[in-house]
């Protein structure tokens, strides 16, 4: 596998500035330059400048949890543009997280627009896709994931996936402690890679596809052993330094 594993921590709306400092200090101490995997931290917007500062000189990367669907500057109260995220040291940004889709009404079109806005600003989008439990039980996993990925391919073109990451996050596995089995995840990852591969085999082969949903130190190794799982997008366990480092080491 030529794809370098990526272990991304999505802190969501958790912690304080002091908690963040302690977490970052513990994590940076556990990641050496030249490690065979990349660690990425995605704190809340307001902590980005501080986290970026604490990580100066380390190999740990910084990303954001969301981005405005508009470029540049403008009258968009409450929004943060890709250029602003770049200024505070972000290399990546999560788009289309299921919580954004479910709680804030983000449609496939909005997600695709954010994906393009990220790339226009020089950020690598991490596009999240995944089915609900109801959809899985109705055997709609593939059709849901296909619709979510297709919306981005249609808007941005398959070439855009040369500089993007996809995260498969089954909604029923997020924050529930109920992880997809390595086989369940692998099946969807291979399906996604196949979708991209039908259009461009080289881009598909280089595309990082992360798994997210109750990844822990104890299950990380078996997930990352699967051929099409290139790392993890980790929520709860990314807030506990020892646990997140264990996940990181499972990929490295
Ligand atoms: P948990 O790891 O807490 O299940 O969250 C996954 C997630 O939503 C990461 O984006």
PDB file of C-alpha atoms and ligand atoms in Angstrom:
ATOM      1  CA  UNK A   1       0.000   0.000   0.000  1.00  0.00           C
ATOM      2  CA  UNK A   2       1.535   3.262  -1.095  1.00  0.00           C
ATOM      3  CA  UNK A   3      -0.984   5.344   0.810  1.00  0.00           C
ATOM      4  CA  UNK A   4       0.470   6.827   3.986  1.00  0.00           C
ATOM      5  CA  UNK A   5      -1.934   6.168   6.871  1.00  0.00           C
ATOM      6  CA  UNK A   6      -3.713   9.215   8.273  1.00  0.00           C
ATOM      7  CA  UNK A   7      -5.019   9.279  11.821  1.00  0.00           C
ATOM      8  CA  UNK A   8      -7.283  12.286  12.294  1.00  0.00           C
ATOM      9  CA  UNK A   9      -8.792  13.420  15.582  1.00  0.00           C
ATOM     10  CA  UNK A  10     -12.124  15.212  15.383  1.00  0.00           C
ATOM     11  CA  UNK A  11     -12.516  16.891  18.761  1.00  0.00           C
ATOM     12  CA  UNK A  12     -16.031  18.101  17.941  1.00  0.00           C
ATOM     13  CA  UNK A  13     -17.217  20.692  20.513  1.00  0.00           C
ATOM     14  CA  UNK A  14     -15.270  19.273  23.433  1.00  0.00           C
ATOM     15  CA  UNK A  15     -12.720  20.473  25.947  1.00  0.00           C
ATOM     16  CA  UNK A  16     -11.373  23.792  27.109  1.00  0.00           C
ATOM     17  CA  UNK A  17      -8.246  25.687  26.135  1.00  0.00           C
ATOM     18  CA  UNK A  18      -6.423  24.154  29.101  1.00  0.00           C
ATOM     19  CA  UNK A  19      -7.601  20.635  28.207  1.00  0.00           C
ATOM     20  CA  UNK A  20      -6.477  21.210  24.637  1.00  0.00           C
ATOM     21  CA  UNK A  21      -3.027  22.283  25.734  1.00  0.00           C
ATOM     22  CA  UNK A  22      -2.536  19.191  27.884  1.00  0.00           C
ATOM     23  CA  UNK A  23      -3.770  16.925  25.096  1.00  0.00           C
ATOM     24  CA  UNK A  24      -1.580  18.520  22.433  1.00  0.00           C
ATOM     25  CA  UNK A  25       1.517  18.364  24.635  1.00  0.00           C
ATOM     26  CA  UNK A  26       0.968  14.668  25.323  1.00  0.00           C
ATOM     27  CA  UNK A  27       0.302  13.855  21.681  1.00  0.00           C
ATOM     28  CA  UNK A  28       3.215  15.759  20.235  1.00  0.00           C
ATOM     29  CA  UNK A  29       5.553  13.952  22.616  1.00  0.00           C
ATOM     30  CA  UNK A  30       4.352  10.659  21.128  1.00  0.00           C
ATOM     31  CA  UNK A  31       4.805  11.512  17.457  1.00  0.00           C
ATOM     32  CA  UNK A  32       8.292  11.562  16.008  1.00  0.00           C
ATOM     33  CA  UNK A  33       9.283  13.207  12.751  1.00  0.00           C
ATOM     34  CA  UNK A  34       9.432  10.641   9.973  1.00  0.00           C
ATOM     35  CA  UNK A  35       6.724   8.448  11.550  1.00  0.00           C
ATOM     36  CA  UNK A  36       5.158   6.156   8.957  1.00  0.00           C
ATOM     37  CA  UNK A  37       1.698   7.637   9.617  1.00  0.00           C
ATOM     38  CA  UNK A  38       0.411  11.207   9.788  1.00  0.00           C
ATOM     39  CA  UNK A  39      -1.430  12.529  12.826  1.00  0.00           C
ATOM     40  CA  UNK A  40      -3.946  15.320  12.224  1.00  0.00           C
ATOM     41  CA  UNK A  41      -5.789  17.224  14.947  1.00  0.00           C
ATOM     42  CA  UNK A  42      -9.083  19.001  14.236  1.00  0.00           C
ATOM     43  CA  UNK A  43      -9.942  21.187  17.230  1.00  0.00           C
ATOM     44  CA  UNK A  44     -12.813  23.692  17.394  1.00  0.00           C
ATOM     45  CA  UNK A  45     -12.228  26.798  15.257  1.00  0.00           C
ATOM     46  CA  UNK A  46     -11.354  29.089  18.157  1.00  0.00           C
ATOM     47  CA  UNK A  47      -8.523  26.861  19.336  1.00  0.00           C
ATOM     48  CA  UNK A  48      -6.874  26.540  15.926  1.00  0.00           C
ATOM     49  CA  UNK A  49      -4.297  29.346  16.304  1.00  0.00           C
ATOM     50  CA  UNK A  50      -3.277  28.117  19.757  1.00  0.00           C
ATOM     51  CA  UNK A  51      -3.070  24.459  18.723  1.00  0.00           C
ATOM     52  CA  UNK A  52      -1.075  25.385  15.649  1.00  0.00           C
ATOM     53  CA  UNK A  53       1.325  27.370  17.818  1.00  0.00           C
ATOM     54  CA  UNK A  54       1.798  24.526  20.318  1.00  0.00           C
ATOM     55  CA  UNK A  55       2.573  22.170  17.435  1.00  0.00           C
ATOM     56  CA  UNK A  56       5.266  24.317  15.816  1.00  0.00           C
ATOM     57  CA  UNK A  57       8.278  22.155  15.012  1.00  0.00           C
ATOM     58  CA  UNK A  58       6.312  18.918  15.396  1.00  0.00           C
ATOM     59  CA  UNK A  59       5.167  16.462  12.746  1.00  0.00           C
ATOM     60  CA  UNK A  60       1.497  16.733  13.819  1.00  0.00           C
ATOM     61  CA  UNK A  61      -0.815  18.468  11.335  1.00  0.00           C
ATOM     62  CA  UNK A  62      -3.809  20.690  12.049  1.00  0.00           C
ATOM     63  CA  UNK A  63      -7.209  20.733  10.385  1.00  0.00           C
ATOM     64  CA  UNK A  64     -10.654  22.248  10.852  1.00  0.00           C
ATOM     65  CA  UNK A  65     -14.016  20.567  11.414  1.00  0.00           C
ATOM     66  CA  UNK A  66     -15.927  22.653   8.890  1.00  0.00           C
ATOM     67  CA  UNK A  67     -15.554  25.462   6.365  1.00  0.00           C
ATOM     68  CA  UNK A  68     -17.762  28.111   4.794  1.00  0.00           C
ATOM     69  CA  UNK A  69     -19.204  27.274   1.409  1.00  0.00           C
ATOM     70  CA  UNK A  70     -18.064  30.723   0.260  1.00  0.00           C
ATOM     71  CA  UNK A  71     -14.509  31.765  -0.626  1.00  0.00           C
ATOM     72  CA  UNK A  72     -12.601  34.829   0.512  1.00  0.00           C
ATOM     73  CA  UNK A  73     -14.299  37.328   2.772  1.00  0.00           C
ATOM     74  CA  UNK A  74     -17.852  38.596   2.872  1.00  0.00           C
ATOM     75  CA  UNK A  75     -21.024  39.239   4.802  1.00  0.00           C
ATOM     76  CA  UNK A  76     -21.522  35.677   6.097  1.00  0.00           C
ATOM     77  CA  UNK A  77     -22.038  35.997   9.840  1.00  0.00           C
ATOM     78  CA  UNK A  78     -20.605  33.109  11.806  1.00  0.00           C
ATOM     79  CA  UNK A  79     -18.720  31.561   8.905  1.00  0.00           C
ATOM     80  CA  UNK A  80     -14.988  30.899   8.461  1.00  0.00           C
ATOM     81  CA  UNK A  81     -13.402  30.722   5.012  1.00  0.00           C
ATOM     82  CA  UNK A  82     -10.777  28.365   3.683  1.00  0.00           C
ATOM     83  CA  UNK A  83      -8.264  31.173   3.339  1.00  0.00           C
ATOM     84  CA  UNK A  84      -8.705  31.966   7.031  1.00  0.00           C
ATOM     85  CA  UNK A  85      -8.167  28.318   7.922  1.00  0.00           C
ATOM     86  CA  UNK A  86      -4.966  28.275   5.894  1.00  0.00           C
ATOM     87  CA  UNK A  87      -3.753  31.387   7.716  1.00  0.00           C
ATOM     88  CA  UNK A  88      -4.023  29.626  11.071  1.00  0.00           C
ATOM     89  CA  UNK A  89      -2.079  26.606   9.875  1.00  0.00           C
ATOM     90  CA  UNK A  90      -4.702  24.150   8.637  1.00  0.00           C
ATOM     91  CA  UNK A  91      -3.778  21.634   5.968  1.00  0.00           C
ATOM     92  CA  UNK A  92      -7.072  19.691   6.024  1.00  0.00           C
ATOM     93  CA  UNK A  93     -10.751  20.306   6.679  1.00  0.00           C
ATOM     94  CA  UNK A  94     -13.612  17.907   7.398  1.00  0.00           C
ATOM     95  CA  UNK A  95     -16.675  18.393   5.192  1.00  0.00           C
ATOM     96  CA  UNK A  96     -20.035  16.671   5.338  1.00  0.00           C
ATOM     97  CA  UNK A  97     -19.695  15.119   8.770  1.00  0.00           C
ATOM     98  CA  UNK A  98     -22.922  13.286   9.601  1.00  0.00           C
ATOM     99  CA  UNK A  99     -23.531  15.661  12.507  1.00  0.00           C
ATOM    100  CA  UNK A 100     -23.419  18.598  10.061  1.00  0.00           C
ATOM    101  CA  UNK A 101     -25.751  16.764   7.721  1.00  0.00           C
ATOM    102  CA  UNK A 102     -28.224  15.644  10.394  1.00  0.00           C
ATOM    103  CA  UNK A 103     -28.191  18.543  12.868  1.00  0.00           C
ATOM    104  CA  UNK A 104     -27.452  21.505  10.581  1.00  0.00           C
ATOM    105  CA  UNK A 105     -29.241  20.429   7.445  1.00  0.00           C
ATOM    106  CA  UNK A 106     -26.244  20.170   5.129  1.00  0.00           C
ATOM    107  CA  UNK A 107     -27.272  18.619   1.843  1.00  0.00           C
ATOM    108  CA  UNK A 108     -25.079  16.748  -0.630  1.00  0.00           C
ATOM    109  CA  UNK A 109     -24.931  19.952  -2.673  1.00  0.00           C
ATOM    110  CA  UNK A 110     -23.727  22.017   0.277  1.00  0.00           C
ATOM    111  CA  UNK A 111     -21.127  19.377   1.123  1.00  0.00           C
ATOM    112  CA  UNK A 112     -19.858  19.364  -2.465  1.00  0.00           C
ATOM    113  CA  UNK A 113     -19.666  23.164  -2.453  1.00  0.00           C
ATOM    114  CA  UNK A 114     -17.635  23.082   0.769  1.00  0.00           C
ATOM    115  CA  UNK A 115     -15.381  20.403  -0.718  1.00  0.00           C
ATOM    116  CA  UNK A 116     -14.654  22.682  -3.670  1.00  0.00           C
ATOM    117  CA  UNK A 117     -14.175  25.738  -1.433  1.00  0.00           C
ATOM    118  CA  UNK A 118     -11.604  23.787   0.583  1.00  0.00           C
ATOM    119  CA  UNK A 119      -9.611  22.817  -2.487  1.00  0.00           C
ATOM    120  CA  UNK A 120      -9.817  26.323  -3.917  1.00  0.00           C
ATOM    121  CA  UNK A 121      -8.121  27.537  -0.725  1.00  0.00           C
ATOM    122  CA  UNK A 122      -5.420  24.857  -0.921  1.00  0.00           C
ATOM    123  CA  UNK A 123      -6.864  22.668   1.827  1.00  0.00           C
ATOM    124  CA  UNK A 124      -7.318  18.902   1.595  1.00  0.00           C
ATOM    125  CA  UNK A 125     -11.004  18.116   2.212  1.00  0.00           C
ATOM    126  CA  UNK A 126     -11.905  15.022   4.237  1.00  0.00           C
ATOM    127  CA  UNK A 127     -15.331  14.213   2.853  1.00  0.00           C
ATOM    128  CA  UNK A 128     -17.497  12.164   5.222  1.00  0.00           C
ATOM    129  CA  UNK A 129     -20.055   9.686   3.974  1.00  0.00           C
ATOM    130  CA  UNK A 130     -22.042   6.951   5.671  1.00  0.00           C
ATOM    131  CA  UNK A 131     -25.443   5.410   6.208  1.00  0.00           C
ATOM    132  CA  UNK A 132     -27.778   5.434   9.194  1.00  0.00           C
ATOM    133  CA  UNK A 133     -28.774   2.231  10.957  1.00  0.00           C
ATOM    134  CA  UNK A 134     -32.187   2.371   9.315  1.00  0.00           C
ATOM    135  CA  UNK A 135     -30.563   2.653   5.896  1.00  0.00           C
ATOM    136  CA  UNK A 136     -28.189  -0.237   6.613  1.00  0.00           C
ATOM    137  CA  UNK A 137     -31.042  -2.433   7.774  1.00  0.00           C
ATOM    138  CA  UNK A 138     -32.929  -1.564   4.591  1.00  0.00           C
ATOM    139  CA  UNK A 139     -29.874  -2.667   2.561  1.00  0.00           C
ATOM    140  CA  UNK A 140     -29.316   0.895   1.338  1.00  0.00           C
ATOM    141  CA  UNK A 141     -25.702   1.296   2.477  1.00  0.00           C
ATOM    142  CA  UNK A 142     -24.248   1.260  -1.038  1.00  0.00           C
ATOM    143  CA  UNK A 143     -26.882   3.494  -2.571  1.00  0.00           C
ATOM    144  CA  UNK A 144     -26.538   6.098   0.203  1.00  0.00           C
ATOM    145  CA  UNK A 145     -22.750   6.168   0.040  1.00  0.00           C
ATOM    146  CA  UNK A 146     -22.882   6.211  -3.750  1.00  0.00           C
ATOM    147  CA  UNK A 147     -25.220   9.215  -3.757  1.00  0.00           C
ATOM    148  CA  UNK A 148     -23.002  11.086  -1.276  1.00  0.00           C
ATOM    149  CA  UNK A 149     -19.785  10.423  -3.208  1.00  0.00           C
ATOM    150  CA  UNK A 150     -21.387  11.014  -6.623  1.00  0.00           C
ATOM    151  CA  UNK A 151     -22.591  14.466  -5.578  1.00  0.00           C
ATOM    152  CA  UNK A 152     -18.973  15.474  -5.015  1.00  0.00           C
ATOM    153  CA  UNK A 153     -17.686  13.791  -8.174  1.00  0.00           C
ATOM    154  CA  UNK A 154     -20.336  15.581 -10.212  1.00  0.00           C
ATOM    155  CA  UNK A 155     -19.522  18.962  -8.698  1.00  0.00           C
ATOM    156  CA  UNK A 156     -15.741  18.729  -8.495  1.00  0.00           C
ATOM    157  CA  UNK A 157     -14.771  16.060 -11.046  1.00  0.00           C
ATOM    158  CA  UNK A 158     -12.888  12.856 -10.364  1.00  0.00           C
ATOM    159  CA  UNK A 159      -9.522  14.646 -10.670  1.00  0.00           C
ATOM    160  CA  UNK A 160     -10.352  16.473  -7.434  1.00  0.00           C
ATOM    161  CA  UNK A 161      -9.895  13.192  -5.569  1.00  0.00           C
ATOM    162  CA  UNK A 162      -6.166  13.319  -6.282  1.00  0.00           C
ATOM    163  CA  UNK A 163      -6.039  15.863  -3.441  1.00  0.00           C
ATOM    164  CA  UNK A 164      -8.803  14.718  -1.132  1.00  0.00           C
ATOM    165  CA  UNK A 165      -9.594  12.149   1.513  1.00  0.00           C
ATOM    166  CA  UNK A 166     -12.853  10.255   2.015  1.00  0.00           C
ATOM    167  CA  UNK A 167     -13.993   9.127   5.455  1.00  0.00           C
ATOM    168  CA  UNK A 168     -16.519   6.323   5.700  1.00  0.00           C
ATOM    169  CA  UNK A 169     -18.376   6.934   8.944  1.00  0.00           C
ATOM    170  CA  UNK A 170     -21.447   4.759   9.406  1.00  0.00           C
ATOM    171  CA  UNK A 171     -23.760   6.949  11.479  1.00  0.00           C
ATOM    172  CA  UNK A 172     -24.742   4.024  13.721  1.00  0.00           C
ATOM    173  CA  UNK A 173     -21.105   3.584  14.771  1.00  0.00           C
ATOM    174  CA  UNK A 174     -20.436   7.201  15.734  1.00  0.00           C
ATOM    175  CA  UNK A 175     -20.158   7.706  19.465  1.00  0.00           C
ATOM    176  CA  UNK A 176     -22.086   4.500  20.126  1.00  0.00           C
ATOM    177  CA  UNK A 177     -19.234   2.146  20.972  1.00  0.00           C
ATOM    178  CA  UNK A 178     -20.599  -0.064  18.201  1.00  0.00           C
ATOM    179  CA  UNK A 179     -17.787  -0.261  15.652  1.00  0.00           C
ATOM    180  CA  UNK A 180     -18.289  -1.627  12.160  1.00  0.00           C
ATOM    181  CA  UNK A 181     -16.466  -4.924  11.879  1.00  0.00           C
ATOM    182  CA  UNK A 182     -13.293  -4.752   9.791  1.00  0.00           C
ATOM    183  CA  UNK A 183     -15.132  -6.777   7.120  1.00  0.00           C
ATOM    184  CA  UNK A 184     -18.162  -4.458   7.093  1.00  0.00           C
ATOM    185  CA  UNK A 185     -15.941  -1.404   6.784  1.00  0.00           C
ATOM    186  CA  UNK A 186     -13.675  -2.992   4.166  1.00  0.00           C
ATOM    187  CA  UNK A 187     -16.656  -3.840   2.001  1.00  0.00           C
ATOM    188  CA  UNK A 188     -17.783  -0.208   1.850  1.00  0.00           C
ATOM    189  CA  UNK A 189     -14.234   1.122   1.448  1.00  0.00           C
ATOM    190  CA  UNK A 190     -13.662  -1.192  -1.510  1.00  0.00           C
ATOM    191  CA  UNK A 191     -16.995  -0.092  -2.980  1.00  0.00           C
ATOM    192  CA  UNK A 192     -15.989   3.583  -2.706  1.00  0.00           C
ATOM    193  CA  UNK A 193     -12.570   2.950  -4.220  1.00  0.00           C
ATOM    194  CA  UNK A 194     -14.275   1.031  -7.019  1.00  0.00           C
ATOM    195  CA  UNK A 195     -16.587   3.983  -7.730  1.00  0.00           C
ATOM    196  CA  UNK A 196     -13.612   6.287  -8.186  1.00  0.00           C
ATOM    197  CA  UNK A 197     -11.649   3.562  -9.983  1.00  0.00           C
ATOM    198  CA  UNK A 198     -14.272   3.236 -12.681  1.00  0.00           C
ATOM    199  CA  UNK A 199     -13.366   6.769 -13.699  1.00  0.00           C
ATOM    200  CA  UNK A 200      -9.656   6.862 -12.914  1.00  0.00           C
ATOM    201  CA  UNK A 201      -7.718   3.857 -11.646  1.00  0.00           C
ATOM    202  CA  UNK A 202      -4.615   5.840 -10.666  1.00  0.00           C
ATOM    203  CA  UNK A 203      -6.552   8.335  -8.570  1.00  0.00           C
ATOM    204  CA  UNK A 204      -8.485   5.506  -6.922  1.00  0.00           C
ATOM    205  CA  UNK A 205      -5.267   3.676  -6.039  1.00  0.00           C
ATOM    206  CA  UNK A 206      -3.826   6.763  -4.369  1.00  0.00           C
ATOM    207  CA  UNK A 207      -6.998   7.842  -2.552  1.00  0.00           C
ATOM    208  CA  UNK A 208      -6.951   7.640   1.238  1.00  0.00           C
ATOM    209  CA  UNK A 209     -10.198   6.296   2.663  1.00  0.00           C
ATOM    210  CA  UNK A 210     -10.475   6.588   6.445  1.00  0.00           C
ATOM    211  CA  UNK A 211     -12.833   4.693   8.693  1.00  0.00           C
ATOM    212  CA  UNK A 212     -14.649   6.528  11.496  1.00  0.00           C
ATOM    213  CA  UNK A 213     -17.039   5.316  14.159  1.00  0.00           C
ATOM    214  CA  UNK A 214     -15.985   4.158  17.639  1.00  0.00           C
ATOM    215  CA  UNK A 215     -12.353   3.571  16.687  1.00  0.00           C
ATOM    216  CA  UNK A 216     -10.416   2.700  19.851  1.00  0.00           C
ATOM    217  CA  UNK A 217      -6.952   1.446  20.661  1.00  0.00           C
ATOM    218  CA  UNK A 218      -8.377  -2.056  21.014  1.00  0.00           C
ATOM    219  CA  UNK A 219      -9.994  -2.275  17.557  1.00  0.00           C
ATOM    220  CA  UNK A 220      -7.724  -0.022  15.478  1.00  0.00           C
ATOM    221  CA  UNK A 221      -5.222  -2.655  14.418  1.00  0.00           C
ATOM    222  CA  UNK A 222      -7.784  -5.036  12.934  1.00  0.00           C
ATOM    223  CA  UNK A 223      -9.498  -2.188  11.056  1.00  0.00           C
ATOM    224  CA  UNK A 224      -6.241  -0.797   9.654  1.00  0.00           C
ATOM    225  CA  UNK A 225      -5.163  -4.267   8.553  1.00  0.00           C
ATOM    226  CA  UNK A 226      -7.853  -4.217   5.863  1.00  0.00           C
ATOM    227  CA  UNK A 227      -6.638  -3.508   2.332  1.00  0.00           C
ATOM    228  CA  UNK A 228      -8.768  -0.414   1.697  1.00  0.00           C
ATOM    229  CA  UNK A 229      -8.750   1.166   5.163  1.00  0.00           C
ATOM    230  CA  UNK A 230      -6.066   3.849   5.172  1.00  0.00           C
ATOM    231  CA  UNK A 231      -6.461   5.233   8.661  1.00  0.00           C
ATOM    232  CA  UNK A 232      -9.107   6.604  10.952  1.00  0.00           C
ATOM    233  CA  UNK A 233     -11.248   9.628  11.713  1.00  0.00           C
ATOM    234  CA  UNK A 234     -11.527   9.417  15.470  1.00  0.00           C
ATOM    235  CA  UNK A 235     -13.922  11.271  17.756  1.00  0.00           C
ATOM    236  CA  UNK A 236     -14.111  10.358  21.435  1.00  0.00           C
ATOM    237  CA  UNK A 237     -10.849   8.419  21.578  1.00  0.00           C
ATOM    238  CA  UNK A 238      -8.920  11.367  20.110  1.00  0.00           C
ATOM    239  CA  UNK A 239      -9.566  13.301  23.336  1.00  0.00           C
ATOM    240  CA  UNK A 240      -7.602  10.798  25.421  1.00  0.00           C
ATOM    241  CA  UNK A 241      -3.897  11.040  24.624  1.00  0.00           C
ATOM    242  CA  UNK A 242      -2.936   7.464  25.512  1.00  0.00           C
ATOM    243  CA  UNK A 243      -5.855   6.048  23.543  1.00  0.00           C
ATOM    244  CA  UNK A 244      -5.239   8.210  20.481  1.00  0.00           C
ATOM    245  CA  UNK A 245      -1.524   7.395  20.521  1.00  0.00           C
ATOM    246  CA  UNK A 246      -2.375   3.715  20.667  1.00  0.00           C
ATOM    247  CA  UNK A 247      -4.562   4.160  17.566  1.00  0.00           C
ATOM    248  CA  UNK A 248      -1.763   6.114  15.888  1.00  0.00           C
ATOM    249  CA  UNK A 249       0.746   3.370  16.624  1.00  0.00           C
ATOM    250  CA  UNK A 250      -1.661   0.774  15.236  1.00  0.00           C
ATOM    251  CA  UNK A 251      -1.475   2.598  11.897  1.00  0.00           C
ATOM    252  CA  UNK A 252       2.225   3.360  12.075  1.00  0.00           C
TER     253      UNK A 252
HETATM  254  P1  LIG B   1     -16.393   8.470  17.612  1.00  0.00           P
HETATM  255  O1  LIG B   1     -14.967   8.033  17.379  1.00  0.00           O
HETATM  256  O2  LIG B   1     -16.586   9.166  18.922  1.00  0.00           O
HETATM  257  O3  LIG B   1     -17.363   7.372  17.361  1.00  0.00           O
HETATM  258  O4  LIG B   1     -16.690   9.612  16.503  1.00  0.00           O
HETATM  259  C1  LIG B   1     -16.405   9.357  15.183  1.00  0.00           C
HETATM  260  C2  LIG B   1     -16.536  10.621  14.426  1.00  0.00           C
HETATM  261  O5  LIG B   1     -17.618  11.143  14.242  1.00  0.00           O
HETATM  262  C3  LIG B   1     -15.312  11.240  13.909  1.00  0.00           C
HETATM  263  O6  LIG B   1     -15.605  12.241  12.995  1.00  0.00           O
END
